[in-house]
Coordinates of C-alpha atoms in Angstrom, one line a residue:
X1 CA 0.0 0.0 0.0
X2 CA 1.2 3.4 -1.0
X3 CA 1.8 5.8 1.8
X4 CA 1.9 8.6 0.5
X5 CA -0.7 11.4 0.4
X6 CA -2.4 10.9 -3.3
X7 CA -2.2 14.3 -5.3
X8 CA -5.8 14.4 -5.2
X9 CA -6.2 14.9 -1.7
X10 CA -3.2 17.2 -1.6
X11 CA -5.2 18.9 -4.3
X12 CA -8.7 19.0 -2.5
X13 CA -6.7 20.7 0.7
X14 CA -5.7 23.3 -1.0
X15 CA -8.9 24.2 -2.5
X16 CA -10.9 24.5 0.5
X17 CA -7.9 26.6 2.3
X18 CA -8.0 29.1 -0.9
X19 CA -11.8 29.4 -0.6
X20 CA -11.4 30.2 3.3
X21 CA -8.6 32.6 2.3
X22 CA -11.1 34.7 -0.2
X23 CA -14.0 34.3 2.1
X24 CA -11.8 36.2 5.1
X25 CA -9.1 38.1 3.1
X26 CA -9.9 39.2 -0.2
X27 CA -6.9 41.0 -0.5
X28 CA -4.4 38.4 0.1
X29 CA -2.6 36.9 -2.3
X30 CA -0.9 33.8 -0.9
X31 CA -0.3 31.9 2.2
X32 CA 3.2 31.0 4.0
X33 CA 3.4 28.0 6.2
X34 CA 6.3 27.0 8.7
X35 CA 5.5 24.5 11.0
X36 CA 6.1 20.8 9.7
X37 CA 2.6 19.2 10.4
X38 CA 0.7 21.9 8.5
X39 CA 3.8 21.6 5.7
X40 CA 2.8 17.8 5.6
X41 CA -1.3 18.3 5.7
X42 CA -0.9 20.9 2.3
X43 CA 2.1 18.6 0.7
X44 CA 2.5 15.4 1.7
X45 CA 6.0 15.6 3.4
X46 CA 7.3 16.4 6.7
X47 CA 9.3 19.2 5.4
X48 CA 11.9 21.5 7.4
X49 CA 11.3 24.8 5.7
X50 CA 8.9 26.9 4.5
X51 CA 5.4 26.6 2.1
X52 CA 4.2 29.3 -0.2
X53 CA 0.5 28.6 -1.7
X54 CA -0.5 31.5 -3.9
X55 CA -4.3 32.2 -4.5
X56 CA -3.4 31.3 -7.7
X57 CA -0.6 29.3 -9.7
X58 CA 2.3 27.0 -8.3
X59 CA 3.1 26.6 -5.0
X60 CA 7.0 26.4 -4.0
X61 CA 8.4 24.7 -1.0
X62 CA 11.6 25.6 0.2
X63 CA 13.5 23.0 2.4
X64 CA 16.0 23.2 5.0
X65 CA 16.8 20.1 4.9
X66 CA 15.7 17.1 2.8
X67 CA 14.9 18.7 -0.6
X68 CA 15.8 14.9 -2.2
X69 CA 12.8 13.5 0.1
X70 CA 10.4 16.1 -0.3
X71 CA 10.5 15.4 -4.5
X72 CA 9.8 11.9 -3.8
X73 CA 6.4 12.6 -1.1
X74 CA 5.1 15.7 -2.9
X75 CA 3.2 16.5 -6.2
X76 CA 4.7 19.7 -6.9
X77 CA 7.3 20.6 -9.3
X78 CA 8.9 24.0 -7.5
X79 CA 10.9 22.3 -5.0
X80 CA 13.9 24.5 -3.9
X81 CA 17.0 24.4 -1.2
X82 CA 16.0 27.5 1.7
X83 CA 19.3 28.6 3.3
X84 CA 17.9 31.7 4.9
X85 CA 14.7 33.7 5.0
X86 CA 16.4 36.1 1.7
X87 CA 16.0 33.0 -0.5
X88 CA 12.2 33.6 -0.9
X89 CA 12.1 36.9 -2.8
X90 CA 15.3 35.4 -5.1
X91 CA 13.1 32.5 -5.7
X92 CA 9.9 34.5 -6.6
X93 CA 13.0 36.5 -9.1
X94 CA 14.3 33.6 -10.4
X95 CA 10.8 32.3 -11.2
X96 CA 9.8 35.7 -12.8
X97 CA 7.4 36.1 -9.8
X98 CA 5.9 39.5 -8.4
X99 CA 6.4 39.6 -4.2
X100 CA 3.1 39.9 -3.0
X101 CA 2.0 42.2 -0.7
X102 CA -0.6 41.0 1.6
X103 CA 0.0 37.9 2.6
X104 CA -1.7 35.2 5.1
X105 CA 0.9 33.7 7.3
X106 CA 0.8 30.6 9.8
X107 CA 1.7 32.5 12.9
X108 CA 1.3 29.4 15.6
X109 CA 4.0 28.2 13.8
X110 CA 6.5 30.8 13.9
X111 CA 9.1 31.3 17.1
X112 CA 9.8 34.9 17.9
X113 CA 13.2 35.0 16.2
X114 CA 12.1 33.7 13.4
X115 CA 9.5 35.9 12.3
X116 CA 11.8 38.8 13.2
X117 CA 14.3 37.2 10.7
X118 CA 11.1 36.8 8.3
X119 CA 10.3 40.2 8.6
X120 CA 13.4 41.4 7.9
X121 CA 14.2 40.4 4.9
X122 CA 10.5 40.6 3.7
X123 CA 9.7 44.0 4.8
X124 CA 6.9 44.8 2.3
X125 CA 4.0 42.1 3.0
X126 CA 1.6 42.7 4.8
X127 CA 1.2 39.6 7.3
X128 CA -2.3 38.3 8.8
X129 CA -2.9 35.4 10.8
X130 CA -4.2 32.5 8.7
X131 CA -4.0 30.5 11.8
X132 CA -8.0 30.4 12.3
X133 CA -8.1 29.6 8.1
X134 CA -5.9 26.2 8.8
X135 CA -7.9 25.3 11.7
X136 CA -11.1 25.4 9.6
X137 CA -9.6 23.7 6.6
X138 CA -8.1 20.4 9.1
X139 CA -11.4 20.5 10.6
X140 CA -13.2 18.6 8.2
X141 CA -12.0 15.2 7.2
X142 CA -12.0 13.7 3.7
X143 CA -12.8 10.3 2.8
X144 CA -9.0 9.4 2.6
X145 CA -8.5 10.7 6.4
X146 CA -11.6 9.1 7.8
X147 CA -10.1 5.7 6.6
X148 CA -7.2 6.7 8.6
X149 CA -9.4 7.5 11.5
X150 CA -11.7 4.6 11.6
X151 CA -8.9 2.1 11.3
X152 CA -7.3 4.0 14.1
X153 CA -10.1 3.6 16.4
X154 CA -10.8 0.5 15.7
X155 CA -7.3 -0.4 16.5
X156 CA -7.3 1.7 19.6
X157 CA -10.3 0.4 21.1
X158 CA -9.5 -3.5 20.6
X159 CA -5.9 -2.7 22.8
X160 CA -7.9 -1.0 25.9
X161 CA -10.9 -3.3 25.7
X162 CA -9.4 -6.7 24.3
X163 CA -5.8 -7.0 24.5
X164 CA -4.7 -5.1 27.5
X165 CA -7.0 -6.6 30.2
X166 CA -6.2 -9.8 30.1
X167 CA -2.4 -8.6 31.2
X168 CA -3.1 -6.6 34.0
X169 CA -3.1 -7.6 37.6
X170 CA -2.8 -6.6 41.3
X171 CA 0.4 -4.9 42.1
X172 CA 1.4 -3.4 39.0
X173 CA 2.6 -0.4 39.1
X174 CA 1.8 2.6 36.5
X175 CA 4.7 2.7 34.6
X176 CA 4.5 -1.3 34.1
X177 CA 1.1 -0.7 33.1
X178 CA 2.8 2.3 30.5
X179 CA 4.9 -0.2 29.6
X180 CA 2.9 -2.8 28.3
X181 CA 0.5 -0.6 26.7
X182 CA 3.3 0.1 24.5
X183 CA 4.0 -2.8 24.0
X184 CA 0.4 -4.1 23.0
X185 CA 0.2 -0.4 20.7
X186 CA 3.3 -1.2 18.7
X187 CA 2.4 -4.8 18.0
X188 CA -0.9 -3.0 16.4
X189 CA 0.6 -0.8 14.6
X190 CA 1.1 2.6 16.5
X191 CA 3.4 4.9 14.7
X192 CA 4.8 5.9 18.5
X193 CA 3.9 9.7 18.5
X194 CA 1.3 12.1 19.9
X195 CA 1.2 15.3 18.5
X196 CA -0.4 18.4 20.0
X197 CA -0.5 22.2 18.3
X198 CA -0.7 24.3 21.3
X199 CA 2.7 26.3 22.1
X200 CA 4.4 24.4 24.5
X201 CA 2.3 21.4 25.3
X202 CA 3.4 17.6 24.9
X203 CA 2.2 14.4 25.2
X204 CA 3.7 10.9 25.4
X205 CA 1.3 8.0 25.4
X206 CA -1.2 9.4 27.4
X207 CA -1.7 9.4 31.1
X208 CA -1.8 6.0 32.8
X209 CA -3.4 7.4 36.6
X210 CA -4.4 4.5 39.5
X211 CA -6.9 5.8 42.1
X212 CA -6.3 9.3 43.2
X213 CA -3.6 9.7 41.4
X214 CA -6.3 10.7 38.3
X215 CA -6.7 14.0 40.3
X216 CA -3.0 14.6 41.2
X217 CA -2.4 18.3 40.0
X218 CA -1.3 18.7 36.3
X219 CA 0.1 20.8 34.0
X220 CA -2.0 19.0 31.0
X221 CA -4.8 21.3 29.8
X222 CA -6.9 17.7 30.0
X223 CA -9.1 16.7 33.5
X224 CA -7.2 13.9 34.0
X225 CA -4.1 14.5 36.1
X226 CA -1.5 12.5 36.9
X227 CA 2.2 12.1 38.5
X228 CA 4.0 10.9 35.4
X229 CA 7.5 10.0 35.4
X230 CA 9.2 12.3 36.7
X231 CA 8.7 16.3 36.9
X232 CA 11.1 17.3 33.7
X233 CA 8.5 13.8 31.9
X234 CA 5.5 14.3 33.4
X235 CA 4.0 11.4 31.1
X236 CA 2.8 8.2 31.5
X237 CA 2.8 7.3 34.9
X238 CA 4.3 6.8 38.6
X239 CA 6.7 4.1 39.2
X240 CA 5.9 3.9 43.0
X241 CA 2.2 3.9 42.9
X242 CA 0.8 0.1 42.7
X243 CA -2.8 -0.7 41.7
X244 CA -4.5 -2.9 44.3
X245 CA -7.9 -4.2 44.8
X246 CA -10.7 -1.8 45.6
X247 CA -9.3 1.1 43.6
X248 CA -9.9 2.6 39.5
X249 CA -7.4 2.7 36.7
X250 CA -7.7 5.4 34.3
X251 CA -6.3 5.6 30.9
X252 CA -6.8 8.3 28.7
X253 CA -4.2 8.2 25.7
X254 CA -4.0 8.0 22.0
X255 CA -3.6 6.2 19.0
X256 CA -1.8 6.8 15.6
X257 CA -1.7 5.5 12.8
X258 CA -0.5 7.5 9.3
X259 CA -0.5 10.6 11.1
X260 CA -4.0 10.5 12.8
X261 CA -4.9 9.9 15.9
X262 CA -8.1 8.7 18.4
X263 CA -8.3 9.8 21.7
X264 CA -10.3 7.8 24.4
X265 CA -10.4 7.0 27.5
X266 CA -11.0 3.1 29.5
X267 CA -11.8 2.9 33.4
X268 CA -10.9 -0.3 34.8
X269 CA -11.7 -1.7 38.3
X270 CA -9.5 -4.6 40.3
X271 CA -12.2 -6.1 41.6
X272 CA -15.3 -7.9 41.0
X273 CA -18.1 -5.9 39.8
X274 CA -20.4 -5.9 42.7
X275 CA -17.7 -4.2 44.9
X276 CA -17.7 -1.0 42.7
X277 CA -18.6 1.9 44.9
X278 CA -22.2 2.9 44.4
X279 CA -21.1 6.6 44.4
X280 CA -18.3 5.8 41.8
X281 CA -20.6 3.6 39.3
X282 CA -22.9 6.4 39.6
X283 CA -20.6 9.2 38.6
X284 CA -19.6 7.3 36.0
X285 CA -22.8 6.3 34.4
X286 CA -23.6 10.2 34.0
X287 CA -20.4 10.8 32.0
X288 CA -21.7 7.9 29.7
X289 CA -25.2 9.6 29.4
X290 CA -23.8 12.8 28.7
X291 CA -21.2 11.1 26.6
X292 CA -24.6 9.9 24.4
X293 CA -26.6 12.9 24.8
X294 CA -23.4 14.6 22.9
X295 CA -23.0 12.1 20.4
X296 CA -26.7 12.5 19.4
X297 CA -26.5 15.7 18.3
X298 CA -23.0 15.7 16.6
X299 CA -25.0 16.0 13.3
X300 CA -24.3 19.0 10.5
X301 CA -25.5 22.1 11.9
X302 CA -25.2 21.6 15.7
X303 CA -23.4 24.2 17.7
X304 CA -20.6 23.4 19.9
X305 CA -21.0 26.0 22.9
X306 CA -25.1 25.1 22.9
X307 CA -23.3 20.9 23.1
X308 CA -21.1 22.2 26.3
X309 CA -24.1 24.4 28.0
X310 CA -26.5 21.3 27.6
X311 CA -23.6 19.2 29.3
X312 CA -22.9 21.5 32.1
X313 CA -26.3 21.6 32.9
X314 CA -26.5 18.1 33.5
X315 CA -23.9 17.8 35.7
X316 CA -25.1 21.0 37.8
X317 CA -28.0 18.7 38.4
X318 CA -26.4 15.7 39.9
X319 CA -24.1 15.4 43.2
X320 CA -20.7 15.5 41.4
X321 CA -20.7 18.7 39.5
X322 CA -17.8 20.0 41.9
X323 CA -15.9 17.3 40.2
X324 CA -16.9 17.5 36.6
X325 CA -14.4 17.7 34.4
X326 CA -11.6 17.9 36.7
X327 CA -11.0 18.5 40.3
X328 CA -9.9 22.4 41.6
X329 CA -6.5 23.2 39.0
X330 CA -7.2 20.7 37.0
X331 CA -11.1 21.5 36.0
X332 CA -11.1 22.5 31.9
X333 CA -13.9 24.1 30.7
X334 CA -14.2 22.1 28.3
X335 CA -16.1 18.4 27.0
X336 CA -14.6 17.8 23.6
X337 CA -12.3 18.9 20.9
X338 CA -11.6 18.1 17.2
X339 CA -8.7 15.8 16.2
X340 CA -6.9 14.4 13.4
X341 CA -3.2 14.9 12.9
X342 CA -2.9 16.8 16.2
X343 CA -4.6 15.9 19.1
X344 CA -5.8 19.2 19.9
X345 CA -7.5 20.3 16.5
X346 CA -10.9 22.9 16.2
X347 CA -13.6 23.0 16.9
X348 CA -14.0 22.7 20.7
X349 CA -16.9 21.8 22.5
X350 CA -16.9 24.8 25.0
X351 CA -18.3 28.5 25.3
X352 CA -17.6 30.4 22.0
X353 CA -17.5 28.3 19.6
X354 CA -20.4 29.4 17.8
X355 CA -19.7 27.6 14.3
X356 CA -22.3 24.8 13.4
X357 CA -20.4 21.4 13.0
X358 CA -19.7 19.8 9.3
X359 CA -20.5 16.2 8.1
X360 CA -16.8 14.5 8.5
X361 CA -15.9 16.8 11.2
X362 CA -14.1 14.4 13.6
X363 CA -14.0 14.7 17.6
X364 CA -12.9 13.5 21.0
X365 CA -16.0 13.7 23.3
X366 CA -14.7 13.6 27.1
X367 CA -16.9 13.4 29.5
X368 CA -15.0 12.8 33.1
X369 CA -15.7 13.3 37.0
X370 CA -13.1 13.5 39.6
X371 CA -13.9 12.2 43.4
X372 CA -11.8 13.0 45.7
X373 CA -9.8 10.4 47.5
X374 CA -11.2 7.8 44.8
X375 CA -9.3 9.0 41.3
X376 CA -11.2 9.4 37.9
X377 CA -14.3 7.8 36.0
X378 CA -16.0 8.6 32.7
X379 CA -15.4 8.2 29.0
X380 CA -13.7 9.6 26.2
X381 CA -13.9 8.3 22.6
X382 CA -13.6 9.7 19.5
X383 CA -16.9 10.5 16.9
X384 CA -17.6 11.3 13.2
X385 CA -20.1 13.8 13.0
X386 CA -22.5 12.4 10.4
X387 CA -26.3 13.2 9.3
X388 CA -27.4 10.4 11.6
X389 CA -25.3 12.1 15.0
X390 CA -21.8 11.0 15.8
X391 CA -20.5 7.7 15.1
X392 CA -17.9 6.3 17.4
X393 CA -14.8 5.2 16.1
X394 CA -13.5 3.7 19.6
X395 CA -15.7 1.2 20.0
X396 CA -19.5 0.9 21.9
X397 CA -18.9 -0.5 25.2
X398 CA -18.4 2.4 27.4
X399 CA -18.4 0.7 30.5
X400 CA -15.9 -0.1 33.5
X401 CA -13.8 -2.9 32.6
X402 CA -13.2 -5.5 35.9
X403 CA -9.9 -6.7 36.3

């Protein structure tokens, strides 16, 4: 099977991004991209450089570093070495190009220095933020990417409920339990990377949390916390806390596979089923019926913030809203995001975002409660909006697996 990104999908990307750019800036007259997942989504290769997309004609990338790679992944012709920021205008020269002068640049992707240096040796253009055009264009999933996506979740949910289980047991600690789910990941297929947009947050695996430690204060922007590895790898988990009987495991991590990922998350209790804590089952059977009353409505057309208000009040309405979605620091406001080849894509499922959903529009719903003392229950799994509401790519069993 052919890896790489076929030049029609390449093709179909750049089409919707052009028709965002002349919906919001007429005036513009191309697009610059810098960071190496967005260079990937419009190309096809992880490039080091730069990515110029006019509203019209060729686009050019320039490379840093493996120009010889990037003519084997990508569909485009103007493929040219970038020593330094100057190279752009003697490209558009060489190419008998006029500079532009208002142009839409890929600011999240852009360090300080660097767009100083960019500045400086482009000192004509006009730059605007095309940050919020990119977000809308990753937003909504072609057929080629929902293949990705379904496979993904299909994979993801048959390690948490299927293949992991039967190798846990009493005494484990959370980085054992890290370990293995590596191990069981790999064997399916996991490329062995989570990647996240925002400035300065990382993930590795996901967060592996026994009993309270689902509530130990983070610096994730996620309601699950967790210990980690150690302070400079706050990932994963905790070598020196050991899962015995009478107590939760949560697991809240992600899958890829070709660049996209899943997201959802798998309680487990050691224990027979019967000596679940009344107050615990019940917390977590109202994440799983806001979890549905969510997923119902992730059709064309639904609203996000109305999808977070309806949630909220739910859980005002029941003896663990104190808890929902996180404990004190750790509380996000919050249920749901988009994802795809980051984890943290648009649109959110929170106050403000006002812009109906889109058929193929693909999202982690997330649905959690925090009880002090006692850890972390709920769900997370990842949906396809479609005409019929959302269709769950992690699998249908949302309950708490025994152990």
């Amino acid at each position: 099977m052919d890896q790489h990104t076929p030049s029609k999908e390449i093709q179909s990307r750049l089409a919707r991004y052009r028709k965002f750019v002349q919906q919001y800036f007429p005036a513009v007259e191309g697009s610059l991209f810098f960071s190496r997942l967005n260079i990937y989504y419009f190309t096809g290769s992880y490039a080091n450089g730069v990515f110029w997309l006019p509203l019209e004609g060729e686009p050019i990338l320039f490379c840093r570093r493996g120009l010889e790679r990037a003519k084997i992944e990508t569909p485009f012709k103007n493929i040219v070495q970038l020593n330094s920021y100057r190279d752009i205008a003697q490209t558009f020269t060489d190419l008998s190009l006029n500079m532009p002068v208002h142009v839409a640049a890929e600011m999240n992707g852009l360090p300080w220095s660097l767009s100083n240096s960019l500045m400086k040796y482009l000192p004509n253009i006009q730059f605007l933020s095309s940050d919020k055009l990119i977000g809308l264009t990753r937003a909504k999933k072609s057929a080629w990417e929902l293949q990705l996506l379904r496979e993904a979740g299909y994979k993801h949910n048959r390690c948490l409920t299927q293949l992991l289980p039967p190798l846990l047991y009493e005494g484990m600690n959370e980085l054992e339990i890290s370990h293995i789910i590596s191990d069981v990941f790999y064997s399916e297929g996991h490329n062995g990377i989570l990647r996240m947009e925002t400035f300065g947050e990382e993930a590795y695996l996901g967060h592996i949390a026994i009993g309270d430690s689902a509530n130990y204060p983070s610096f994730f922007n996620g309601p699950v916390g967790l210990r980690g590895v150690h302070p400079a790898a706050p990932f994963m988990g905790a070598e020196k806390i050991k899962w015995y009987v009478g107590s939760p495991l949560t697991i809240d991590n992600g899958f890829t596979l070709g660049g996209y990922q899943t997201d959802k998350t798998q309680v487990y209790w050691l224990g027979s089923k019967s000596s679940i804590p009344e107050t615990l089952q019940s917390a977590h059977n109202l994440c799983v019926e806001i979890q549905a009353m969510v997923a119902s409505q992730l059709k064309p057309g639904a609203i996000p913030s109305n999808l977070w208000e309806q949630s909220v009040a739910m859980a005002s309405k029941s003896p663990w809203y104190h808890g929902f979605m996180g404990l004190s620091g750790n509380k996000v406001q919050f249920l749901g995001h988009g994802i795809g080849l980051a984890i943290d894509e648009y649109p959110v499922i929170a106050k403000g975002f006002d812009a109906p959903l889109e058929e193929g529009m693909v999202l982690a719903i997330e649905p959690k409660i925090g009880l002090p003392g006692i850890g972390m229950v709920g769900t997370e799994n990842t949906f396809e909006v479609t005409s019929g509401g959302g269709k769950s790519l992690t699998g249908s069993d949302f309950e708490i697996i025994e152990i």
